[in-house]
GROMACS .gro file of C-alpha atoms in nm:
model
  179
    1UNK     CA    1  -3.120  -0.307   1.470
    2UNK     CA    2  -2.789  -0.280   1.341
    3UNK     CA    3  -2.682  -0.402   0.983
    4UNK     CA    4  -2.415  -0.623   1.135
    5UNK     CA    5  -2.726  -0.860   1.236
    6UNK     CA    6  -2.819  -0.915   0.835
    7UNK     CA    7  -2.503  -0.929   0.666
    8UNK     CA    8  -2.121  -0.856   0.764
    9UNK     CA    9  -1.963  -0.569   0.617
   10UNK     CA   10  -1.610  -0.603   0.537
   11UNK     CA   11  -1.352  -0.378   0.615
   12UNK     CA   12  -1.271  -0.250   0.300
   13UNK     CA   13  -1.618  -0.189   0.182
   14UNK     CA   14  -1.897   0.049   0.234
   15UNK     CA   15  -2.279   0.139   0.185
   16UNK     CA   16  -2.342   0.333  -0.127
   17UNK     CA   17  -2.709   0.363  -0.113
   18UNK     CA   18  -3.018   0.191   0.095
   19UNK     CA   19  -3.328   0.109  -0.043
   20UNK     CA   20  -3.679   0.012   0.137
   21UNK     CA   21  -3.869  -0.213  -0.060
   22UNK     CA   22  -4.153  -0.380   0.077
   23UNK     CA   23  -4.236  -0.633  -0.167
   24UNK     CA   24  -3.988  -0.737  -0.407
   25UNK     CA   25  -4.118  -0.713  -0.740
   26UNK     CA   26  -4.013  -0.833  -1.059
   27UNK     CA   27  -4.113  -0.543  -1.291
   28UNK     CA   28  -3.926  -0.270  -1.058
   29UNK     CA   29  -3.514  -0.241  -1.141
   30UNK     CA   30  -3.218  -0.109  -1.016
   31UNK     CA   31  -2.911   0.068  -1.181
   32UNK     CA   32  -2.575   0.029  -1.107
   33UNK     CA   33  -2.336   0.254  -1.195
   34UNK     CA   34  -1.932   0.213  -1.135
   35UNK     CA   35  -1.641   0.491  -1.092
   36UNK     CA   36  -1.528   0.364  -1.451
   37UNK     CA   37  -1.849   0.357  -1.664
   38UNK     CA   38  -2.000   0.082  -1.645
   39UNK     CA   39  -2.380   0.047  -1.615
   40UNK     CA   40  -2.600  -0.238  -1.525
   41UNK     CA   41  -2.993  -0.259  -1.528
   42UNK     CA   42  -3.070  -0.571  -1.329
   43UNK     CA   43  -3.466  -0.673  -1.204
   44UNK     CA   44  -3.524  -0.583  -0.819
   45UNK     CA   45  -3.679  -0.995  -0.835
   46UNK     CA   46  -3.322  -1.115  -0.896
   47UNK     CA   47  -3.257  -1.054  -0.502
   48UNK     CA   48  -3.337  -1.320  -0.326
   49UNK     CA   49  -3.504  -1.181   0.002
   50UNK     CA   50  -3.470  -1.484   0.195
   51UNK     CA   51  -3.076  -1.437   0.205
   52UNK     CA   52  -2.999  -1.264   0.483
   53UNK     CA   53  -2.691  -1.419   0.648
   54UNK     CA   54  -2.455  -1.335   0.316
   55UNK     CA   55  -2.409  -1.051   0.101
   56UNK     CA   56  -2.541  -1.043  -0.270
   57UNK     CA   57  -2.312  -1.004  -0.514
   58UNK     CA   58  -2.528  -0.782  -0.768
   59UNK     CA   59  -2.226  -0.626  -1.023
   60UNK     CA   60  -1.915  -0.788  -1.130
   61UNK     CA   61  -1.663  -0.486  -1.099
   62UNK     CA   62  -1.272  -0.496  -1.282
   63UNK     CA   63  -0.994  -0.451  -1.047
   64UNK     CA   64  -1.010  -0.140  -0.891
   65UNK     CA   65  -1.318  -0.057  -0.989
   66UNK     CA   66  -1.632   0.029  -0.729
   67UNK     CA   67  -1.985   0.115  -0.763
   68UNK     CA   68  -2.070   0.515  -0.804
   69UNK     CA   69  -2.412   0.446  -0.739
   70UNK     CA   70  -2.753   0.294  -0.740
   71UNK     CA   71  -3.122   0.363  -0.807
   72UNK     CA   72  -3.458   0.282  -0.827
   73UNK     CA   73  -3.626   0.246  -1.185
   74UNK     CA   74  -4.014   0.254  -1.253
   75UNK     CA   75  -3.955   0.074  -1.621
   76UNK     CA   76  -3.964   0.364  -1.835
   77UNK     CA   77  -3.750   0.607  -1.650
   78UNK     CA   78  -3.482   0.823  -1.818
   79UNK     CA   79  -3.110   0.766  -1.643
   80UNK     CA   80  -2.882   1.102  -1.623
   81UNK     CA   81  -2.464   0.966  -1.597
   82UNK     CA   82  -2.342   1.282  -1.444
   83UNK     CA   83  -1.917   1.241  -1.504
   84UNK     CA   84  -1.651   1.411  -1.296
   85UNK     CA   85  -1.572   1.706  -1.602
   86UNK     CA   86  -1.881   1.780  -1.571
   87UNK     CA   87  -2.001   1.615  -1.824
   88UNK     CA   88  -2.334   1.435  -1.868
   89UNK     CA   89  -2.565   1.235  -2.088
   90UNK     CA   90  -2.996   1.164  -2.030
   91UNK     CA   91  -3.088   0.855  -2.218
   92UNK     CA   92  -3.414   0.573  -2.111
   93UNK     CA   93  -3.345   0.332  -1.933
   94UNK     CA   94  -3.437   0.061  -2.197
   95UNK     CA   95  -3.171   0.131  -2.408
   96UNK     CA   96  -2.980  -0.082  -2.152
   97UNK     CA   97  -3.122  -0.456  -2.144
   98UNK     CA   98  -3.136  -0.643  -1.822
   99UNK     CA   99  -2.890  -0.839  -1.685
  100UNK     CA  100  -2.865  -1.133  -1.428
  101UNK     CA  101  -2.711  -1.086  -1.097
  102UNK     CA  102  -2.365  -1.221  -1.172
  103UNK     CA  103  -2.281  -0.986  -1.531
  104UNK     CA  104  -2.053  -0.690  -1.544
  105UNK     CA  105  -2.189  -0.385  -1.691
  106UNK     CA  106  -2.202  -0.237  -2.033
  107UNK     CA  107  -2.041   0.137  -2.118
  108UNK     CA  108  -2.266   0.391  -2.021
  109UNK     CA  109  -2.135   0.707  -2.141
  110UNK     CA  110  -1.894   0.811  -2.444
  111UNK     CA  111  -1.602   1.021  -2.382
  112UNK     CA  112  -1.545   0.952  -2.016
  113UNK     CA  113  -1.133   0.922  -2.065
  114UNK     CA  114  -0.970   1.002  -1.765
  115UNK     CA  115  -1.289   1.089  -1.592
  116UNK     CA  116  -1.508   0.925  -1.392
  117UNK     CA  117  -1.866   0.870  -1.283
  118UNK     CA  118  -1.929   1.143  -1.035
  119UNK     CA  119  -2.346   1.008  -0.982
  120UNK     CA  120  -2.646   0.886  -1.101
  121UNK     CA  121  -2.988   1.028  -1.093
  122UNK     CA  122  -3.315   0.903  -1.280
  123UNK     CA  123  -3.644   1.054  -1.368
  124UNK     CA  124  -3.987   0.997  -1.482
  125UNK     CA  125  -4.051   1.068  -1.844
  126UNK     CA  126  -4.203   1.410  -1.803
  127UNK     CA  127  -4.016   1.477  -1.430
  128UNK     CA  128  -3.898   1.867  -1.419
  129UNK     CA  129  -3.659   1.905  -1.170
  130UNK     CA  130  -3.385   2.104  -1.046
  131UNK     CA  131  -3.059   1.918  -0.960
  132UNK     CA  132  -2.787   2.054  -0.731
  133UNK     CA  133  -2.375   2.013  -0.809
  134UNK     CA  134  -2.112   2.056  -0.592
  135UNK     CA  135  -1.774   2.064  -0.718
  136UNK     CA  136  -1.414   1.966  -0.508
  137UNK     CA  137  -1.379   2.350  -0.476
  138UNK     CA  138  -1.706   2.421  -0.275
  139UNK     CA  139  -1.893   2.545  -0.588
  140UNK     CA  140  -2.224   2.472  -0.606
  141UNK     CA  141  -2.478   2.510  -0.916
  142UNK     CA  142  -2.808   2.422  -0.965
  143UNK     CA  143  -2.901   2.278  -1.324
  144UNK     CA  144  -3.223   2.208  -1.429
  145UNK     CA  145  -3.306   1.876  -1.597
  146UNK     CA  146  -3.478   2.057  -1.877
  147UNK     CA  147  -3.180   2.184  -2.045
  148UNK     CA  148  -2.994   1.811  -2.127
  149UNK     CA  149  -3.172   1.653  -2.411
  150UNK     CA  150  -3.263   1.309  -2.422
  151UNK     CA  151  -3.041   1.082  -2.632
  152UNK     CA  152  -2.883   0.740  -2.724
  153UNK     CA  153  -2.692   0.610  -2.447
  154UNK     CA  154  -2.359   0.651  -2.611
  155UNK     CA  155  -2.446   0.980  -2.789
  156UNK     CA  156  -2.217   1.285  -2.700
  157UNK     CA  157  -2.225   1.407  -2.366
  158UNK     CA  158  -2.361   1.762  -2.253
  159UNK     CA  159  -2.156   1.996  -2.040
  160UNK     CA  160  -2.325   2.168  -1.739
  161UNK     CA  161  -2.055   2.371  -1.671
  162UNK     CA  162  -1.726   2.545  -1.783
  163UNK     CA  163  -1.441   2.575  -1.621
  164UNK     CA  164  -1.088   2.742  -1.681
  165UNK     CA  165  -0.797   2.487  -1.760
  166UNK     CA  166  -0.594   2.599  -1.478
  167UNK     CA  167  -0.910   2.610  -1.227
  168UNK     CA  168  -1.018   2.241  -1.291
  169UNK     CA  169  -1.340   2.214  -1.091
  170UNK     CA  170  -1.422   1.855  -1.001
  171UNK     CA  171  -1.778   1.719  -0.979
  172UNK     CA  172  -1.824   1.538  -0.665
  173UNK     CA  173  -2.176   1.492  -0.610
  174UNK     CA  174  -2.538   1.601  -0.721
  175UNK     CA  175  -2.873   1.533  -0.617
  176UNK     CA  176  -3.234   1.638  -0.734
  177UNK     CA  177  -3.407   1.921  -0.578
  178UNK     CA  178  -3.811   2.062  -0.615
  179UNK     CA  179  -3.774   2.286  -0.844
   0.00000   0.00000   0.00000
């Protein structure tokens, strides 16, 4: 079945992330994340189901601002803002405080600047895992979850990796491995 059956896709956007749910529960949330650094916690029962001939607006975004990405949260999960410098910061996920389906987002690391949200990845509260980067410059690392501490959403950020000034590595994606 194509997508094109449930909702039309415009031309300008595109599918960050898919999700099977198959019951739609109240006390299971998403995150949002956006390129700029904005973060939104927002109750999986807030989509209507029944709604499949339009799109659900589920983030309101600033001008040229998109969604970085999306994922599943079990209520007590910790969220790990991974920024484009490298940069991230682990904090739980009820420091942020749910929003309807229509709100913006509130700032979810400090520090970003001229950087921007590079991914998002959560984990349960005692979840070891490894987690794989990959740079613009085909360099990849694997960090372990273990070594950022947790802290208040806005606290300083860690660094995962060092770079030289005039070899600017970018962060362009990560995901979790087993460790």
């Amino acid at each position: 079945v194509h997508l094109n059956t449930f909702v039309t896709i415009g031309s300008g956007e595109k599918i960050v992330k898919t999700i099977v749910a198959s019951e739609i529960r109240s006390d299971v949330y998403l995150a949002f994340i956006s390129k700029f650094g904005q973060i939104k916690r927002m109750s999986l029962g807030q989509i209507d189901s029944s709604r499949h001939n339009r799109p659900v607006r589920c983030m309101r975004l600033l001008n040229s601002d998109e969604i970085a990405g999306i994922e599943l949260l079990t209520g007590n999960s910790n969220i790990l803002v991974l920024t484009s410098g490298g940069n991230c910061s682990l904090f739980n996920e009820n420091e942020i405080n749910p929003l309807g389906l229509k709100a913006g987002g509130i700032k979810s690391i400090s520090g970003l600047g001229k950087q921007t949200i590079s991914g998002l990845l959560t984990f349960d509260e005692n979840e070891k895992r490894k987690i794989l980067l990959v740079t613009d410059k085909g360099c990849i690392r694997v960090y372990s979850n273990e070594k950022v501490n947790l802290t208040a959403r806005l606290a300083k950020p860690t660094s995962m990796y060092q770079c030289f000034k005039n070899d600017m590595h970018t962060l362009v994606g990560a995901i979790k491995v087993n460790p």
